[in-house]
């Protein structure tokens, strides 16, 4: 390869650069903006996008004709929670605590994407999130490092399978956004991230590392700074940590435009310096800007950049192409017939349905749910018949094919039992709409109010300072409340909300998130008790936005609120609101009751080389079958550094018939007790630990054991 060809192999452009005039015509528009010519496109290494087998095949064909060395393109796209069959958003999947179904969803996404010509997915997104103002919390599985790591692994395994070369219906995974993108100051997207290295390693890095440990092929950088250096130009993060310490040898790609963004960040004066910094820091592929294409050749010729760095990056990309079998079959899984056969198959829709039922969280229920079939229902609100329920990052999903709540309810109820008063806008209720909502509600036995956020209110660049529902929706609730009828609220949204104005007014609240293609069906079955809610929050719901960040695995202070010797004033507290979130991590109700009893440790002592067992009996003492996520947390009571009040260490989802009991056993060993000490060593402390078992991070039974070293 010539130096030009090598450098262009590092460039990733969107599909539209591969169409018509960009290939053969004049240099205008985006091409002119990037300062590139057709030859650069002919030499380029990968494409962002790819929405169908025939499109991808024609791009690949045209490319192979013009690429001197016949090097096929890698086709990469964001397949985040499904390709065409859309699953609930990842924050919802996190709330399912169901690793098997999550893995299945990734397998299906991989199959649908691969038959449509995609080779690599920009997923999983595993950024730990604590601030619901940040719109991208919906892309993450939540606030817990252990839960995120568990999901990271199954997503990667689902996408990639066991043998990427042999199985062309899998896609390579690209874990993102390295690193700590989930902690932007003020919850404002792209904003500064600054934290201690200890905190980074304790909380933020485990999920990326878990993805790589199961073989994730690629890593994407983040837009933010980490310790004063943008992640995309951060040598310490990429060369020192990813490559040297973790031994990652796969491809690192910048996020969209992030190499050039080193200029506004203020660590590069121009595109040339940005190229040098990003390459030296470890970025192999530059996405959507042309700092590399425009300047790396010159930098090598001037002796400013070692060509070995370019060779290394090119080799990694070619190796990935080889692993994916592209030199033998540049179309890989792309197959028009299979697109017809597998996309939106019954089986795929069934998994989307199951996952939506398991990730929906019942937040409140004052004896109104499940509904009875003989009740007359008024369905009102902006999500009554809205199909904007797929959520952000569902660019291939079809809203027309999504089942909305009304359609779901129609499968349960005769037309005479269901009246609907939809509201056209998210932020506005007209006088006529309000009048109609009130009119049908007056006639009904129960009101279902379907509220929420439009999908563009979360996701990338979807930060909000106010995380209450739009004022117009809150007013609608208060008007309906005056009717004194049982009121059930169903929420469609991408972030934990401040639920004031809803939580006290409604008799029941079901958090449906953005539930995906089968959402309406799943919610209707939950409302009528065909399915029993079993989702548990993967992220705390704040009592008020002023608490944010509020998360369960926080430290104690020196002046904790509620301590026996606490003073009235000089304790760590707000004067106007509680310290606790409205709903904690792990919280979620069911239509049945689960009693926890006989929580027992096999021994009060844990030997450093041994293990102990925690047994708990869980009994379904209610009337209906249900699933429960049994959770185990640990606190190191005296550490070298302050340790979180609780840390999730294990969980199990179990199914119980009425009156049935099961004993769940969790194994604890010394490895689970390790953490990063002040010198960053990852070790444990001898001494006392508290182990908690329960139905959420607050309602627990606890015991003490001692680690002997
Ligand atoms: C997002 C990434 C995404 C990329 C490509 C960026 O704006 O931050 O998560 O993978 O675009 O679509």
XYZ file of C-alpha atoms and ligand atoms in Angstrom:
721
model
C 0.000 0.000 0.000
C 1.171 3.516 -0.685
C 1.285 5.936 2.223
C -1.802 7.673 0.795
C -3.671 4.396 0.634
C -2.733 3.551 4.181
C -3.817 6.915 5.520
C -7.152 6.800 3.709
C -7.802 3.324 5.111
C -8.118 5.151 8.442
C -10.982 7.319 7.189
C -14.636 6.601 7.853
C -17.353 8.456 5.944
C -21.118 8.129 5.863
C -22.851 6.206 3.082
C -23.867 9.299 1.148
C -20.241 9.835 0.146
C -20.457 6.601 -1.794
C -23.370 7.597 -3.936
C -23.376 8.998 -7.478
C -21.637 12.295 -7.857
C -19.387 11.853 -4.852
C -17.676 8.993 -6.578
C -17.392 10.408 -10.073
C -18.543 13.963 -10.045
C -17.404 17.333 -8.872
C -15.895 18.104 -5.519
C -18.680 20.012 -3.838
C -20.694 20.133 -0.644
C -19.565 17.823 2.142
C -16.583 16.609 0.137
C -15.418 20.156 -0.334
C -15.974 20.822 3.373
C -13.776 17.882 4.241
C -11.165 18.922 1.695
C -11.080 15.474 0.116
C -11.336 14.218 -3.456
C -12.716 11.112 -5.115
C -9.443 9.295 -4.764
C -9.671 9.584 -0.994
C -13.111 8.010 -1.105
C -11.836 5.237 -3.350
C -9.076 4.520 -0.857
C -11.178 4.817 2.275
C -11.538 1.926 4.668
C -14.978 1.998 6.207
C -18.480 3.377 5.942
C -20.907 4.653 8.538
C -24.448 3.529 7.816
C -25.887 0.774 5.716
C -29.578 0.323 5.617
C -30.143 -2.645 3.401
C -28.450 -5.486 1.561
C -28.848 -4.047 -1.921
C -27.587 -0.600 -0.910
C -24.567 -2.053 0.846
C -23.783 -4.435 -1.992
C -23.843 -1.651 -4.543
C -21.572 0.512 -2.375
C -19.194 -2.415 -1.967
C -19.271 -3.234 -5.707
C -18.543 0.339 -6.710
C -15.793 0.541 -4.143
C -14.075 -2.655 -5.217
C -14.040 -1.394 -8.795
C -12.286 1.802 -7.818
C -10.039 0.600 -4.999
C -6.684 -0.272 -6.547
C -6.001 -3.097 -4.101
C -9.521 -4.473 -3.933
C -9.768 -3.919 -0.206
C -13.409 -4.189 0.803
C -15.117 -1.598 2.960
C -16.150 -2.287 6.513
C -19.768 -1.276 7.043
C -20.446 0.064 10.520
C -23.671 1.356 12.033
C -25.388 2.093 15.326
C -27.444 -0.997 16.096
C -28.096 -0.078 19.686
C -31.346 -1.752 20.700
C -32.386 -3.570 17.583
C -32.117 -3.034 13.845
C -35.690 -3.128 12.506
C -37.231 -5.109 15.333
C -36.743 -2.578 18.092
C -36.257 -3.686 21.666
C -36.765 -1.446 24.685
C -34.027 1.170 25.129
C -30.942 -0.087 26.997
C -31.870 1.693 30.247
C -35.058 -0.374 30.136
C -33.169 -3.545 29.253
C -31.027 -2.803 32.318
C -34.228 -2.704 34.343
C -35.115 -6.201 33.184
C -32.100 -7.631 35.043
C -32.526 -10.387 32.451
C -29.178 -11.219 30.923
C -30.448 -14.082 28.781
C -33.086 -11.999 27.060
C -30.653 -9.118 26.650
C -28.250 -11.466 24.918
C -31.041 -12.761 22.712
C -31.937 -9.193 21.732
C -28.342 -8.577 20.660
C -28.310 -11.813 18.642
C -31.468 -10.757 16.841
C -30.141 -7.251 16.238
C -26.983 -8.814 14.805
C -28.942 -11.127 12.528
C -31.213 -8.400 11.158
C -28.290 -6.003 10.721
C -25.987 -8.549 9.130
C -28.492 -9.655 6.485
C -28.880 -5.953 5.736
C -25.151 -5.659 5.112
C -23.799 -4.313 8.414
C -20.478 -5.691 9.690
C -19.870 -3.751 12.894
C -22.270 -2.232 15.404
C -21.421 0.822 17.464
C -22.682 -0.876 20.598
C -22.825 -1.682 23.413
C -22.830 1.749 25.006
C -21.791 0.993 28.567
C -21.212 4.440 30.042
C -22.160 4.451 33.719
C -24.829 7.091 34.323
C -25.848 8.992 37.415
C -27.374 12.141 36.023
C -30.815 11.882 34.424
C -30.475 15.343 32.941
C -28.092 13.767 30.437
C -30.204 12.566 27.517
C -27.984 9.614 26.776
C -28.800 7.779 29.990
C -31.355 5.900 27.890
C -28.488 4.256 25.974
C -26.860 2.843 29.087
C -27.925 0.022 31.376
C -27.709 2.370 34.328
C -25.905 3.506 37.435
C -24.272 0.330 38.651
C -20.818 -0.843 37.556
C -21.520 -4.523 38.192
C -24.867 -4.541 36.369
C -23.362 -2.595 33.478
C -20.469 -5.041 33.215
C -22.832 -8.030 33.192
C -24.903 -6.483 30.410
C -21.772 -5.404 28.522
C -20.669 -9.026 28.360
C -23.949 -10.483 27.151
C -24.471 -7.746 24.577
C -21.011 -8.390 23.123
C -21.577 -12.154 23.152
C -24.963 -11.722 21.520
C -23.632 -9.456 18.789
C -20.459 -11.405 18.068
C -21.316 -15.035 18.873
C -18.486 -17.516 19.370
C -16.902 -17.315 15.961
C -17.250 -14.134 13.966
C -15.410 -15.576 11.002
C -17.648 -18.592 10.655
C -20.940 -16.961 11.551
C -21.714 -14.256 9.057
C -24.939 -13.440 10.807
C -23.128 -11.871 13.704
C -21.550 -8.440 13.780
C -18.426 -7.165 15.472
C -19.165 -5.060 18.544
C -17.672 -1.667 19.361
C -17.910 -0.733 23.017
C -18.336 2.973 23.696
C -17.716 5.732 24.685
C -14.254 5.381 26.109
C -14.165 6.746 28.704
C -16.570 8.111 31.286
C -18.805 9.903 28.782
C -21.639 9.275 31.247
C -20.368 11.803 33.758
C -20.614 15.177 32.010
C -20.732 18.136 34.373
C -24.255 19.411 34.883
C -25.641 16.563 32.775
C -25.002 18.648 29.646
C -23.998 16.541 26.667
C -20.374 16.691 25.500
C -19.402 18.587 28.650
C -16.268 18.191 30.750
C -15.713 15.020 32.748
C -13.274 15.223 35.605
C -12.829 12.648 38.309
C -10.145 10.911 40.296
C -8.435 7.966 38.672
C -9.637 5.858 41.578
C -13.249 6.751 40.850
C -12.709 6.141 37.141
C -11.353 2.680 37.811
C -13.899 1.808 40.478
C -17.082 2.910 38.782
C -16.637 3.856 35.151
C -14.086 1.457 33.652
C -15.385 -1.988 34.715
C -18.058 -2.227 32.023
C -15.708 -1.351 29.151
C -13.201 -3.834 30.525
C -15.845 -6.544 30.819
C -16.785 -6.029 27.158
C -13.151 -6.427 26.131
C -12.664 -9.491 28.305
C -15.278 -11.332 26.278
C -13.582 -10.324 23.037
C -15.249 -7.090 21.909
C -13.501 -6.205 18.651
C -13.574 -2.420 18.749
C -13.612 0.586 21.061
C -15.027 4.039 20.344
C -13.627 7.114 22.040
C -15.741 9.661 23.891
C -16.353 13.346 23.156
C -15.503 14.505 26.672
C -12.278 15.314 28.402
C -10.869 12.987 31.032
C -8.484 14.631 33.457
C -8.145 17.671 31.243
C -7.446 15.814 28.001
C -10.179 15.017 25.453
C -10.658 11.232 25.374
C -9.981 11.230 21.616
C -6.507 12.675 22.152
C -5.848 10.938 25.443
C -2.729 8.817 25.291
C -3.029 7.748 28.886
C -6.468 6.293 28.238
C -5.753 4.588 24.946
C -2.061 3.683 24.736
C -1.315 3.259 28.422
C -4.557 1.797 29.704
C -6.346 0.125 26.793
C -3.353 -1.115 24.868
C -0.590 -1.630 27.423
C -2.418 -2.410 30.618
C -5.475 -4.223 29.260
C -3.759 -5.684 26.185
C -6.470 -4.551 23.761
C -5.310 -5.075 20.212
C -8.458 -4.278 18.269
C -9.485 -1.169 16.377
C -10.101 2.136 18.144
C -12.409 4.545 16.322
C -13.014 8.175 17.182
C -16.548 9.270 17.842
C -18.170 11.348 15.067
C -15.962 14.333 14.352
C -14.107 13.952 17.636
C -10.616 14.155 16.132
C -11.300 17.602 14.711
C -12.979 18.583 17.981
C -9.546 18.537 19.593
C -9.325 22.053 18.101
C -12.301 23.653 19.900
C -11.381 21.683 23.017
C -8.131 23.594 22.835
C -5.423 20.915 22.648
C -4.708 21.278 18.935
C -4.273 24.499 16.996
C -5.349 23.047 13.659
C -6.368 19.844 11.874
C -2.770 18.828 11.411
C -2.022 18.936 15.106
C -5.327 17.211 15.848
C -4.314 14.375 13.500
C -0.941 13.997 15.156
C -2.385 14.010 18.662
C -5.195 11.570 17.943
C -2.973 9.085 16.129
C -0.271 9.232 18.740
C -2.869 8.832 21.459
C -4.154 5.678 19.766
C -7.120 6.454 17.474
C -7.020 4.159 14.419
C -10.099 5.308 12.499
C -11.181 8.917 12.225
C -14.939 9.174 11.875
C -16.391 11.859 9.592
C -13.591 14.417 9.647
C -10.465 14.491 7.518
C -7.595 15.472 9.784
C -5.842 12.167 9.046
C -6.530 12.180 5.300
C -5.472 15.762 4.966
C -2.364 15.728 7.113
C -0.863 12.381 8.067
C 1.126 12.000 4.846
C 2.646 15.407 5.314
C 3.330 14.677 8.991
C 5.194 11.496 8.099
C 7.152 13.230 5.349
C 8.168 15.954 7.752
C 9.313 13.339 10.233
C 6.743 14.459 12.767
C 4.804 11.204 12.902
C 6.275 7.721 12.909
C 4.904 5.759 9.968
C 4.913 2.682 12.205
C 1.872 4.125 13.994
C -0.009 4.295 10.705
C 1.087 0.795 9.710
C -0.104 -0.545 13.012
C -3.517 1.125 12.695
C -3.964 -0.086 9.102
C -2.991 -3.589 10.076
C -5.583 -3.699 12.812
C -8.284 -2.593 10.375
C -7.217 -5.142 7.754
C -7.124 -7.846 10.392
C -10.688 -7.052 11.357
C -11.715 -7.236 7.690
C -10.016 -10.581 7.476
C -11.645 -11.858 10.638
C -15.013 -10.888 9.216
C -14.168 -12.798 6.035
C -14.526 -9.727 3.823
C -11.612 -10.627 1.540
C -13.413 -13.855 0.600
C -16.909 -12.439 0.665
C -17.155 -8.661 0.758
C -20.956 -8.829 1.106
C -20.651 -11.053 4.172
C -24.212 -11.614 5.496
C -25.968 -9.191 3.120
C -28.835 -11.088 1.595
C -32.043 -9.632 0.200
C -33.998 -12.853 0.569
C -32.999 -13.272 4.202
C -33.911 -9.661 4.839
C -37.442 -10.578 3.848
C -37.424 -13.810 5.819
C -35.927 -12.809 9.135
C -36.591 -9.118 9.714
C -39.644 -8.589 11.922
C -40.064 -12.339 12.186
C -42.573 -13.622 14.714
C -39.725 -14.907 16.828
C -37.992 -11.522 16.885
C -41.173 -9.688 17.754
C -41.830 -12.183 20.525
C -38.452 -11.397 22.120
C -39.153 -7.667 21.801
C -42.484 -8.276 23.535
C -40.959 -10.375 26.339
C -38.234 -7.851 26.964
C -40.756 -5.014 27.085
C -42.829 -6.899 29.668
C -39.757 -7.577 31.797
C -38.245 -4.112 31.623
C -41.392 -2.193 32.513
C -41.292 -1.076 36.135
C -44.385 -0.789 38.321
C -43.638 2.227 40.505
C -46.915 2.553 42.364
C -50.093 0.523 42.678
C -52.896 1.423 45.079
C -55.040 -1.605 44.330
C -56.065 -0.539 40.834
C -53.908 -2.849 38.784
C -54.336 -5.262 37.194
C -57.439 -3.923 35.488
C -60.546 -6.021 35.100
C -62.003 -6.676 31.676
C -65.440 -5.435 32.655
C -64.151 -1.975 33.547
C -64.887 0.775 31.078
C -61.620 2.435 30.153
C -60.801 5.992 29.098
C -57.396 6.203 27.450
C -56.069 9.762 27.287
C -52.824 11.623 26.808
C -50.101 12.223 24.247
C -49.024 8.580 24.238
C -52.541 7.134 23.916
C -51.999 6.313 20.265
C -48.495 7.624 19.706
C -46.006 5.383 17.948
C -43.029 7.429 19.089
C -42.255 4.592 21.466
C -39.136 3.166 19.851
C -36.834 5.675 21.494
C -33.643 7.290 20.210
C -31.186 5.182 18.190
C -33.847 3.265 16.368
C -33.052 4.814 12.973
C -34.021 1.628 11.125
C -37.126 0.942 13.178
C -40.490 1.716 11.690
C -42.896 3.729 13.786
C -45.718 2.599 11.502
C -45.044 -0.972 12.547
C -44.782 -0.175 16.255
C -47.784 -1.191 18.337
C -48.998 1.763 20.356
C -50.933 1.607 23.592
C -54.349 1.976 22.007
C -53.645 -0.889 19.618
C -52.403 -2.953 22.529
C -55.542 -2.263 24.559
C -57.757 -3.081 21.596
C -56.448 -6.640 21.763
C -57.821 -6.828 25.300
C -61.053 -4.853 25.186
C -64.182 -4.623 23.109
C -64.485 -1.293 21.284
C -67.463 -0.371 23.486
C -65.310 -0.628 26.611
C -62.523 1.639 25.371
C -62.788 5.374 24.645
C -59.749 7.260 23.502
C -58.899 10.947 23.709
C -55.480 11.375 22.200
C -53.445 14.540 22.575
C -51.518 15.571 19.520
C -48.540 17.301 21.070
C -46.174 16.482 23.872
C -45.954 19.969 25.319
C -49.426 21.276 24.633
C -53.005 20.258 25.412
C -55.643 22.253 23.577
C -58.945 23.248 25.201
C -60.848 20.843 22.918
C -58.483 17.990 23.703
C -58.849 18.635 27.406
C -62.634 18.800 27.140
C -62.738 15.512 25.260
C -60.385 13.834 27.750
C -62.598 14.936 30.627
C -65.763 13.924 28.861
C -64.703 10.341 28.158
C -63.082 10.023 31.589
C -66.355 10.942 33.284
C -68.004 7.962 31.616
C -65.232 5.521 32.478
C -64.525 3.253 35.427
C -60.797 3.808 35.126
C -58.627 6.373 33.367
C -55.357 5.382 31.737
C -53.213 8.464 31.211
C -50.379 7.832 28.763
C -47.704 10.456 29.313
C -44.067 10.972 28.482
C -41.293 12.538 26.539
C -40.894 12.682 22.775
C -37.923 10.579 21.768
C -35.901 13.642 20.786
C -36.131 14.898 24.372
C -33.538 12.276 25.321
C -30.718 10.601 23.421
C -27.712 12.425 22.035
C -27.840 16.192 22.573
C -31.038 15.624 24.570
C -29.996 17.099 27.903
C -32.668 18.732 30.039
C -32.372 20.916 33.130
C -35.971 20.230 34.114
C -36.740 16.539 34.260
C -40.405 16.817 35.166
C -42.971 15.917 32.561
C -43.994 18.872 30.385
C -46.237 21.322 32.246
C -49.208 20.702 29.942
C -49.168 16.999 30.827
C -49.052 17.771 34.544
C -52.028 20.076 34.138
C -53.907 17.339 32.313
C -53.272 15.026 35.264
C -54.522 17.582 37.751
C -57.739 18.134 35.773
C -58.364 14.396 35.577
C -57.590 13.965 39.252
C -60.605 16.139 40.069
C -62.881 13.477 38.591
C -62.093 11.153 41.499
C -61.795 8.091 39.338
C -59.093 5.435 39.566
C -56.235 6.777 37.475
C -53.394 4.716 36.036
C -50.442 6.533 34.518
C -48.230 4.887 31.916
C -44.954 6.686 31.247
C -42.996 6.571 27.996
C -39.616 8.203 28.386
C -35.864 7.739 28.190
C -34.655 8.924 31.594
C -35.582 8.827 35.265
C -38.019 11.691 35.779
C -38.924 13.925 38.677
C -42.448 12.593 39.103
C -43.954 15.403 41.119
C -47.384 16.162 39.764
C -47.956 12.514 38.841
C -46.821 10.196 41.575
C -49.237 11.411 44.249
C -52.086 12.080 41.845
C -52.119 8.693 40.107
C -53.284 5.497 41.787
C -50.849 3.439 39.780
C -47.757 4.335 37.756
C -46.162 2.057 35.214
C -42.758 3.114 33.842
C -42.718 1.714 30.314
C -39.615 3.628 29.119
C -39.390 3.548 25.333
C -40.547 -0.060 25.054
C -39.859 -0.743 21.354
C -41.780 -2.317 18.487
C -44.146 -4.363 20.646
C -44.542 -1.799 23.399
C -48.309 -1.320 23.322
C -48.961 -5.038 23.420
C -46.598 -5.580 26.336
C -48.072 -2.696 28.330
C -51.637 -3.822 27.694
C -50.796 -7.323 28.909
C -49.178 -5.854 32.009
C -52.160 -3.599 32.699
C -54.525 -6.577 32.501
C -52.318 -8.960 34.459
C -51.692 -11.307 31.545
C -48.109 -10.548 32.501
C -46.973 -9.526 35.952
C -44.577 -6.543 36.145
C -41.092 -7.539 37.255
C -38.743 -4.770 36.084
C -36.472 -3.130 38.661
C -35.001 0.318 38.213
C -31.513 0.337 36.744
C -31.202 3.986 37.739
C -32.564 5.869 40.745
C -35.510 8.219 40.240
C -34.637 11.470 42.009
C -37.052 13.061 44.403
C -36.091 16.387 42.866
C -33.605 17.402 40.176
C -31.700 19.329 42.843
C -30.475 16.017 44.306
C -28.830 14.956 41.090
C -26.559 13.034 41.006
C -28.381 10.724 43.379
C -27.444 7.047 43.280
C -27.606 4.120 45.652
C -23.921 3.239 45.818
C -22.843 6.506 47.402
C -20.442 7.051 50.271
C -21.425 7.857 53.790
C -20.486 11.297 55.064
C -18.921 12.123 58.385
C -22.274 13.586 59.389
C -24.883 11.222 58.065
C -28.516 12.144 58.321
C -30.464 9.899 60.674
C -27.463 8.666 62.684
C -28.319 8.081 66.363
C -26.137 10.996 67.493
C -26.991 13.282 64.577
C -27.588 16.919 65.378
C -30.641 18.690 64.075
C -28.844 21.055 61.767
C -25.211 20.205 61.126
C -25.745 16.991 59.217
C -25.451 16.225 55.527
C -28.931 16.993 54.283
C -31.130 19.330 52.284
C -33.292 21.662 54.311
C -36.112 21.443 51.807
C -36.145 17.904 50.374
C -35.163 14.406 51.486
C -31.738 12.949 50.771
C -33.217 9.761 49.401
C -34.378 9.392 45.811
C -38.082 8.947 45.159
C -37.421 5.403 43.954
C -34.093 3.715 44.537
C -32.010 1.519 42.278
C -33.416 -1.998 42.096
C -36.966 -0.885 42.929
C -40.039 -2.275 41.214
C -43.393 -3.673 42.358
C -45.313 -6.762 41.346
C -48.966 -7.848 41.445
C -47.947 -10.433 43.987
C -45.903 -10.275 47.224
C -42.507 -11.769 47.760
C -41.529 -12.538 51.333
C -37.875 -12.840 52.192
C -37.024 -15.183 55.057
C -34.237 -17.340 56.464
C -31.424 -15.148 55.219
C -28.454 -17.218 56.401
C -24.715 -17.196 55.966
C -22.935 -20.536 55.779
C -20.318 -19.070 58.119
C -19.655 -15.762 59.854
C -16.107 -15.923 58.524
C -14.753 -15.886 55.000
C -11.345 -17.354 54.425
C -9.299 -15.525 51.819
C -9.072 -18.685 49.710
C -12.540 -19.994 50.418
C -16.084 -18.843 49.961
C -19.251 -18.564 51.925
C -22.829 -18.964 50.863
C -25.748 -16.667 51.522
C -29.073 -18.463 51.362
C -32.410 -16.745 51.271
C -35.882 -18.168 50.962
C -38.253 -16.181 48.808
C -41.952 -17.000 48.972
C -44.706 -15.826 46.698
C -47.341 -15.008 49.302
C -49.752 -13.359 46.896
C -52.423 -14.617 44.539
C -50.671 -14.704 41.178
C -47.555 -16.057 39.547
C -44.691 -13.587 39.418
C -41.012 -13.018 38.810
C -38.702 -11.439 41.334
C -35.152 -10.142 40.990
C -33.406 -11.151 44.203
C -30.552 -8.747 44.866
C -27.378 -9.077 46.915
C -25.358 -6.081 48.047
C -22.196 -5.792 50.146
C -20.624 -3.021 52.175
C -17.034 -3.042 53.370
C -17.524 -1.543 56.806
C -13.987 -0.294 57.329
C -11.840 0.207 54.291
C -8.604 1.903 53.450
C -10.747 4.332 51.464
C -14.401 5.101 52.125
C -16.534 2.362 50.587
C -20.030 2.682 49.076
C -22.975 2.145 51.435
C -23.947 -0.793 49.261
C -22.630 -2.386 46.101
C -24.588 -4.828 43.973
C -22.595 -8.042 43.772
C -25.098 -10.607 42.534
C -28.723 -11.006 41.486
C -31.047 -13.724 40.321
C -34.361 -13.543 38.529
C -36.733 -16.239 39.756
C -40.269 -17.249 38.915
C -42.668 -18.262 41.672
C -46.204 -19.608 41.614
C -48.557 -18.513 44.432
C -47.439 -20.120 47.712
C -44.282 -21.385 46.122
C -40.926 -20.816 47.861
C -37.448 -21.014 46.468
C -34.103 -20.837 48.163
C -31.659 -18.666 46.317
C -27.961 -19.173 47.058
C -25.264 -16.641 46.403
C -21.584 -17.410 46.742
C -19.265 -14.799 48.198
C -15.516 -14.971 47.822
C -12.625 -12.634 48.463
C -12.443 -11.511 44.826
C -15.844 -9.868 45.161
C -14.523 -7.704 47.980
C -11.619 -6.135 46.123
C -11.477 -2.489 45.266
C -8.982 0.151 44.197
C -6.970 1.404 47.105
C -5.304 4.798 47.285
C -2.261 3.422 45.451
C -4.713 1.983 42.868
C -3.894 -1.582 43.850
C -6.945 -3.827 43.491
C -7.125 -5.728 46.748
C -9.423 -6.432 49.676
C -9.265 -5.514 53.347
C -9.472 -8.019 56.139
C -12.282 -7.209 58.538
C -16.021 -6.865 58.684
C -18.450 -6.679 55.792
C -22.189 -6.305 55.751
C -24.115 -8.378 53.249
C -27.645 -7.334 52.303
C -30.291 -9.348 50.501
C -33.561 -7.937 49.319
C -36.062 -6.832 46.739
C -34.367 -3.495 46.015
C -31.351 -1.509 47.195
C -33.246 -0.151 50.222
C -35.494 -2.943 51.480
C -32.965 -5.505 52.605
C -32.078 -7.909 55.374
C -28.447 -7.844 56.426
C -25.767 -9.909 58.171
C -22.164 -9.325 59.073
C -19.239 -11.539 58.129
C -15.515 -11.187 58.589
C -12.868 -11.636 55.950
C -9.835 -13.411 57.417
C -6.542 -12.861 55.679
C -22.471 9.197 18.746
C -22.006 7.769 18.734
C -22.377 7.106 17.434
C -21.819 7.915 16.288
C -22.096 7.321 14.925
C -22.077 9.940 17.483
O -22.670 11.193 17.418
O -21.947 9.835 19.882
O -22.546 7.063 19.822
O -21.906 5.800 17.412
O -22.374 9.217 16.336
O -23.413 7.393 14.591
